[in-house]
Each structure stands twice: as C-alpha cells, then as structure tokens.
Coordinates of C-alpha atoms and ligand atoms in Angstrom, one line a residue:
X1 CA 3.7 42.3 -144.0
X2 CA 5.7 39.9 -142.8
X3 CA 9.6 40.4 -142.5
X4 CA 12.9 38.7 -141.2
X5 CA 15.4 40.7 -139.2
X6 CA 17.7 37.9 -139.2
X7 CA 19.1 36.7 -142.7
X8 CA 22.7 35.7 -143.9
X9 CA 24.1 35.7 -147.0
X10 CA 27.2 33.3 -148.4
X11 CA 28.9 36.5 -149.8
X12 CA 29.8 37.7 -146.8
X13 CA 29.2 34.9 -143.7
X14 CA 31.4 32.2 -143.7
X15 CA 28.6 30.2 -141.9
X16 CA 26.3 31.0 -144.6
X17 CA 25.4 28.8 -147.5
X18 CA 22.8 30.6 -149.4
X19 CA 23.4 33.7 -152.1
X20 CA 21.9 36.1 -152.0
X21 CA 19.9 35.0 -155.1
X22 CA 18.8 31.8 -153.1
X23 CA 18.2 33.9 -149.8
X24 CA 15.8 36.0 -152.2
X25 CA 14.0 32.5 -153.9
X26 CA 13.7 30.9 -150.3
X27 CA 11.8 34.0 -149.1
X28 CA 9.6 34.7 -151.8
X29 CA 8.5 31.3 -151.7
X30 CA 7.9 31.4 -148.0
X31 CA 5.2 34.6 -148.1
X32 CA 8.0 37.3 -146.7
X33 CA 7.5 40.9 -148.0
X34 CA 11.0 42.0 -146.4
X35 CA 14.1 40.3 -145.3
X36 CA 16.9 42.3 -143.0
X37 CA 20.4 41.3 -144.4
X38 CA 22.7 40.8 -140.9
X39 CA 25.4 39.4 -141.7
X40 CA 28.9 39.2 -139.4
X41 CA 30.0 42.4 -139.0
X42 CA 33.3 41.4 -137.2
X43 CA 37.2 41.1 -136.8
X44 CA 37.1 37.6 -137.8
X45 CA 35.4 37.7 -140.9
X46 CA 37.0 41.0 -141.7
X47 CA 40.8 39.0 -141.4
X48 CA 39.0 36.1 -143.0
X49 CA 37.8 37.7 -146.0
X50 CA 40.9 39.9 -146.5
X51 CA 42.6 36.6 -146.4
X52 CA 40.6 34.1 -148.6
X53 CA 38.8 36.5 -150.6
X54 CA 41.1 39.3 -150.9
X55 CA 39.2 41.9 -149.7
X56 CA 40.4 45.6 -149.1
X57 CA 38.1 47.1 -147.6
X58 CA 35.7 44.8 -145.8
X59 CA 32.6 48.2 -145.2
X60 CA 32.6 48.4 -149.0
X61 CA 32.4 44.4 -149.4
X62 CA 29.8 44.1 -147.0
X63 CA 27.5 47.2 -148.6
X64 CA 28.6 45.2 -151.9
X65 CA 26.9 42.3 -150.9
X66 CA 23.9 44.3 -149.4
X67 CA 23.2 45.4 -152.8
X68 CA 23.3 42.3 -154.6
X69 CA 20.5 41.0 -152.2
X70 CA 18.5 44.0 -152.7
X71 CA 18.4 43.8 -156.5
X72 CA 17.6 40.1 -156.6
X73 CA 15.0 41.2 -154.1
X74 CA 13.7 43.7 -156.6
X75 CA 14.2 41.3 -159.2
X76 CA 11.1 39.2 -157.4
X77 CA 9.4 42.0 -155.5
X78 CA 11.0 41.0 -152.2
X79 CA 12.0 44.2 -150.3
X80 CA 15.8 43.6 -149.3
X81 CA 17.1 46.1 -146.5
X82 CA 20.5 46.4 -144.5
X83 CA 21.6 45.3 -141.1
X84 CA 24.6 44.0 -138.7
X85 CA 25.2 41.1 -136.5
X86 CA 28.0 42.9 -134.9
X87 CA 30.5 41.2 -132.5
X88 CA 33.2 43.2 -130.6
X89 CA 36.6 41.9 -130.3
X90 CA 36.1 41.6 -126.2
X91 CA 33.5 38.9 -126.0
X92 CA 31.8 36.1 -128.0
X93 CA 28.6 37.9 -127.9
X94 CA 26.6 39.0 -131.3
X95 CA 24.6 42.4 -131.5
X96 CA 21.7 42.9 -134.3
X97 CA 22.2 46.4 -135.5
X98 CA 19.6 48.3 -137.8
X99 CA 20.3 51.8 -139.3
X100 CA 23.6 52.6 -138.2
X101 CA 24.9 55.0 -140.4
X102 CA 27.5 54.1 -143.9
X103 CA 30.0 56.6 -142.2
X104 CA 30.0 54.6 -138.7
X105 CA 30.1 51.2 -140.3
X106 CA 33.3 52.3 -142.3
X107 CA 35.0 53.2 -139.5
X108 CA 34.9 49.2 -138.6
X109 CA 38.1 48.4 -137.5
X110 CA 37.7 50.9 -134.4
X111 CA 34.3 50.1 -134.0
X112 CA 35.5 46.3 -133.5
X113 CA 37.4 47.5 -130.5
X114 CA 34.5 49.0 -128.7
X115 CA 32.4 48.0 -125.7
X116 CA 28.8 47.4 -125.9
X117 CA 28.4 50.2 -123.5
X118 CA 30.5 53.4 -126.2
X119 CA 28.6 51.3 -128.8
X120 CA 25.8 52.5 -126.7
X121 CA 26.3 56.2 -127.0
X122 CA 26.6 55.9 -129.9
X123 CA 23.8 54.3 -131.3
X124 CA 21.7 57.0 -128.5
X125 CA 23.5 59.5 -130.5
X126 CA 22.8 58.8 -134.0
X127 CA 19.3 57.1 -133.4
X128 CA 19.6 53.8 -134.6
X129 CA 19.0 50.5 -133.0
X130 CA 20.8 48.1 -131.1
X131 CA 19.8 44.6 -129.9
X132 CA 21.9 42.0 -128.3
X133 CA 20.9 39.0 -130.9
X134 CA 19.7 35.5 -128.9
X135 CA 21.7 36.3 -125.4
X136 CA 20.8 32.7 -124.0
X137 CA 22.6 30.5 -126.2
X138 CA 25.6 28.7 -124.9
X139 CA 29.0 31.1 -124.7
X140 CA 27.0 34.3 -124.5
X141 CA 26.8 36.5 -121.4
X142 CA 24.7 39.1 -120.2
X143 CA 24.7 43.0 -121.4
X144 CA 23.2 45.5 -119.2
X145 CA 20.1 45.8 -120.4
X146 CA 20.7 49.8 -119.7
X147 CA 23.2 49.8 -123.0
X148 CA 20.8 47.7 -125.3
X149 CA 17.5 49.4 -127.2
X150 CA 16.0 45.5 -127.3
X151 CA 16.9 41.7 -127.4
X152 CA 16.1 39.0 -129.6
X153 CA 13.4 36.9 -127.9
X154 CA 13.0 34.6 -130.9
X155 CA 15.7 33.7 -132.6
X156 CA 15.0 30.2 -134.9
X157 CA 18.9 28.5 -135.4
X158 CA 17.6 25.2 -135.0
X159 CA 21.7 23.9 -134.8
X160 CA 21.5 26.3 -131.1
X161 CA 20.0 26.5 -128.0
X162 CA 18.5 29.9 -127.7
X163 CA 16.3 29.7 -124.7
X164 CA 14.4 31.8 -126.4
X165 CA 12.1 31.0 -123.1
X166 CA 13.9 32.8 -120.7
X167 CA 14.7 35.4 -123.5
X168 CA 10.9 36.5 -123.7
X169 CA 11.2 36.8 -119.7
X170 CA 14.2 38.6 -119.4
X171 CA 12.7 41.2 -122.1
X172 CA 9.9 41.6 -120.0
X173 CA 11.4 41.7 -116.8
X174 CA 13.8 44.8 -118.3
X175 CA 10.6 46.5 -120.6
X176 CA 12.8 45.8 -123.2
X177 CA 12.1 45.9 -127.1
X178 CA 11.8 42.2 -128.4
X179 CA 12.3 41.3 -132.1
X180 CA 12.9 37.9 -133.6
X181 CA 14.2 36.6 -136.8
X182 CA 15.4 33.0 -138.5
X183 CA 19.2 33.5 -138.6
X184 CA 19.2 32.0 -141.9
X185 CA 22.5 30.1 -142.8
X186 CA 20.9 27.6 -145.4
X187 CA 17.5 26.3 -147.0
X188 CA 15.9 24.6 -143.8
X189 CA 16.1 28.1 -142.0
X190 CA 14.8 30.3 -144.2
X191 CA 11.4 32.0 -142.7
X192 CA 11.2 29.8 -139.6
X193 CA 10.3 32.9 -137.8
X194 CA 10.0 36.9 -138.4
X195 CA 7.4 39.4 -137.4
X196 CA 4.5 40.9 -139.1
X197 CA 2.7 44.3 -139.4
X198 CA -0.2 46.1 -140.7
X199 CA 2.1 48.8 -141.6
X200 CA 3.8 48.7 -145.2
X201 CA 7.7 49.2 -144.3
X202 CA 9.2 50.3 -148.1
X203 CA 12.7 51.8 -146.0
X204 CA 15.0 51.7 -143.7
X205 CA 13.2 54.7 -141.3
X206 CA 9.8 52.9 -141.9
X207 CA 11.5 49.9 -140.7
X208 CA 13.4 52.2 -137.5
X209 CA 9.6 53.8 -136.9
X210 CA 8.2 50.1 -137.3
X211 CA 10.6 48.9 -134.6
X212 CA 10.5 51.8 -132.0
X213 CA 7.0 52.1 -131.7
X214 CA 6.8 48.4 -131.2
X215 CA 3.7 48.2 -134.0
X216 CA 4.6 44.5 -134.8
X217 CA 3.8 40.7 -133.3
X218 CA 6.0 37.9 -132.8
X219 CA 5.7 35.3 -135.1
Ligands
ZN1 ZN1 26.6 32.7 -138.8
ZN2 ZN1 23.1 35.5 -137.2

C-alpha cells in the first residue's frame, strides 16, 4: 500500500488550496491507497477561522472537514484517515500527531498552551503518536528527542528547505521513528512522497500498529 501522512485540505488550512474532493482526485490518480489528513491544528487558524469563517467551535470544524475527505475518499476507494499538524503557542515549530483521541483534540484551546514535553505525557499516556514534522527547515528548533515518538525525515514542500538530509541523520543518531509525507498545499505536491507497506492498513490502530512496529519504507 502506499499512503501519505502529510496531506492538507482548503477547508481547514489557510495555506491549502485543494478540497478535499481535489485532495481525493490528485491521490487516486497518483496510485495512493491512503492519505493522512494533517491539517493546522493551532491558535492561529483557530482565531483565523473563527474570524473569517465564523467558526464556533474549531475541534468540531476540523473533524467536519475530516469527514468530508473521508467520504470523497470512499466515494473513489481512497482510504481517508485523521491526523494533526499541531503547533503550540510557544514556538514556530509543527508536530504530526496520529491517534490522539476526539476528547483530547476538543480540549484545543488548553492543549494550544502546552509544551512539547506535557504534550509528551500525554501522548505516553494515551498511546498515540507524536512526531516533530520536518525539524530542519528554516525557523524551527530542536525538541528533545526524549519527548518525540519519531521525526519526519522526508518531508516533500518543495516551497521549503527541509534538510531532510540531516533529518535522516538526526533520526538515526537518536533511534528515532522516521516517517515522511508530501505536505500537500496544492496540485504540484500531491504524492511527491509517502511510504508503503505489505500490510493493508483499513484504520486508524492498523495505521498506529503500522507505524510502531516500523513495518514500512521510505519512499
Ligand atoms: Zn500549511
Ligand atoms: Zn503540513
């Protein structure tokens, strides 16, 4: 199988200029079997989408969203599943975040406040994942490795810098858990990158089993 951790979607990303119905097209058309749906999970967009879009209750517009790219997933046999790009209010740094819990994600506005390190605990707690999304492009700085399950090694943005280079070595250098993924924002994007599997990932625990035991390449 071959799946994308790393997809946006216009409905809820600012930066993002595909639907969900487009996301869905682009990745059928490029040979994917599953895409992650990550999309900012943060104050900004929160204030932003309460402001232009009048939105209450940004958890519920985000899982909204979600579920519009999982039925035109359906729609085209696409397996559509959710994630986060988180960012906390105390750095610039993003955070890929798969199978955290509807009841943590609604609680948004103190999770915004956290560090990476309570974030942690958490995430230790409650067994879901937590990756500190390409940690070499310009503005972002380093998390100790001790807090993070994995990093992205591979992230394909092709309007940043990644160095996913020194990514794959600083992975390595901590035994950490490596994923990549496109970051998808618009057409050009779309399935640059991914990883793929001999196992067939149908939900979101295949997906956390998938990713713990590291049964996967890069590529
Ligand atoms: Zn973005
Ligand atoms: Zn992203």
């Amino acid at each position: 199988m071959k799946i994308d951790l790393h997809v946006h979607t216009s409905e809820v990303s600012f930066c993002g200029h595909m639907s969900a119905s487009e996301i869905a097209d682009a990745y059928k058309e490029k040979g994917y079997d599953l895409i992650v749906i990550t999309n900012h999970f943060n104050t900004y967009t929160a204030n932003r989408s309460a402001n232009e879009r009048g939105v209450l209750d940004f958890f519920r517009y985000y899982n909204d969203a979600y579920h519009l790219a999982k039925e035109e997933g359906e729609k085209r046999g696409l397996t559509v599943l959710n994630g986060y790009e988180i960012r906390f209010d105390n750095s610039d740094n993003d955070y890929l975040v798969y199978g955290m819990p509807d009841e943590i994600a609604a609680g948004y506005k103190e999770l915004f406040k956290m560090s990476p390190k309570d974030f942690s605990a958490i995430a230790n707690e409650e067994g879901f994942l937590f990756y500190q999304a390409h940690p070499f492009r310009n503005g972002m700085r380093i998390t100790n490795p001790a807090y993070l399950f994995g990093i992205e090694i591979k992230n394909g943005n092709p309007r940043h810098d990644s160095r996913n280079d020194i990514a794959a070595i600083w992975a390595e250098k901590f035994n950490m858990h490596a994923i990549a993924g496109s970051d998808c924002h618009q057409p050009e994007d779309a399935g640059v990158t991914g990883i793929t599997t001999e196992r067939q990932i149908k939900t979101e625990q295949d997906l956390l089993s998938l990713l713990r035991d590291g049964d996967y390449r890069i590529l």
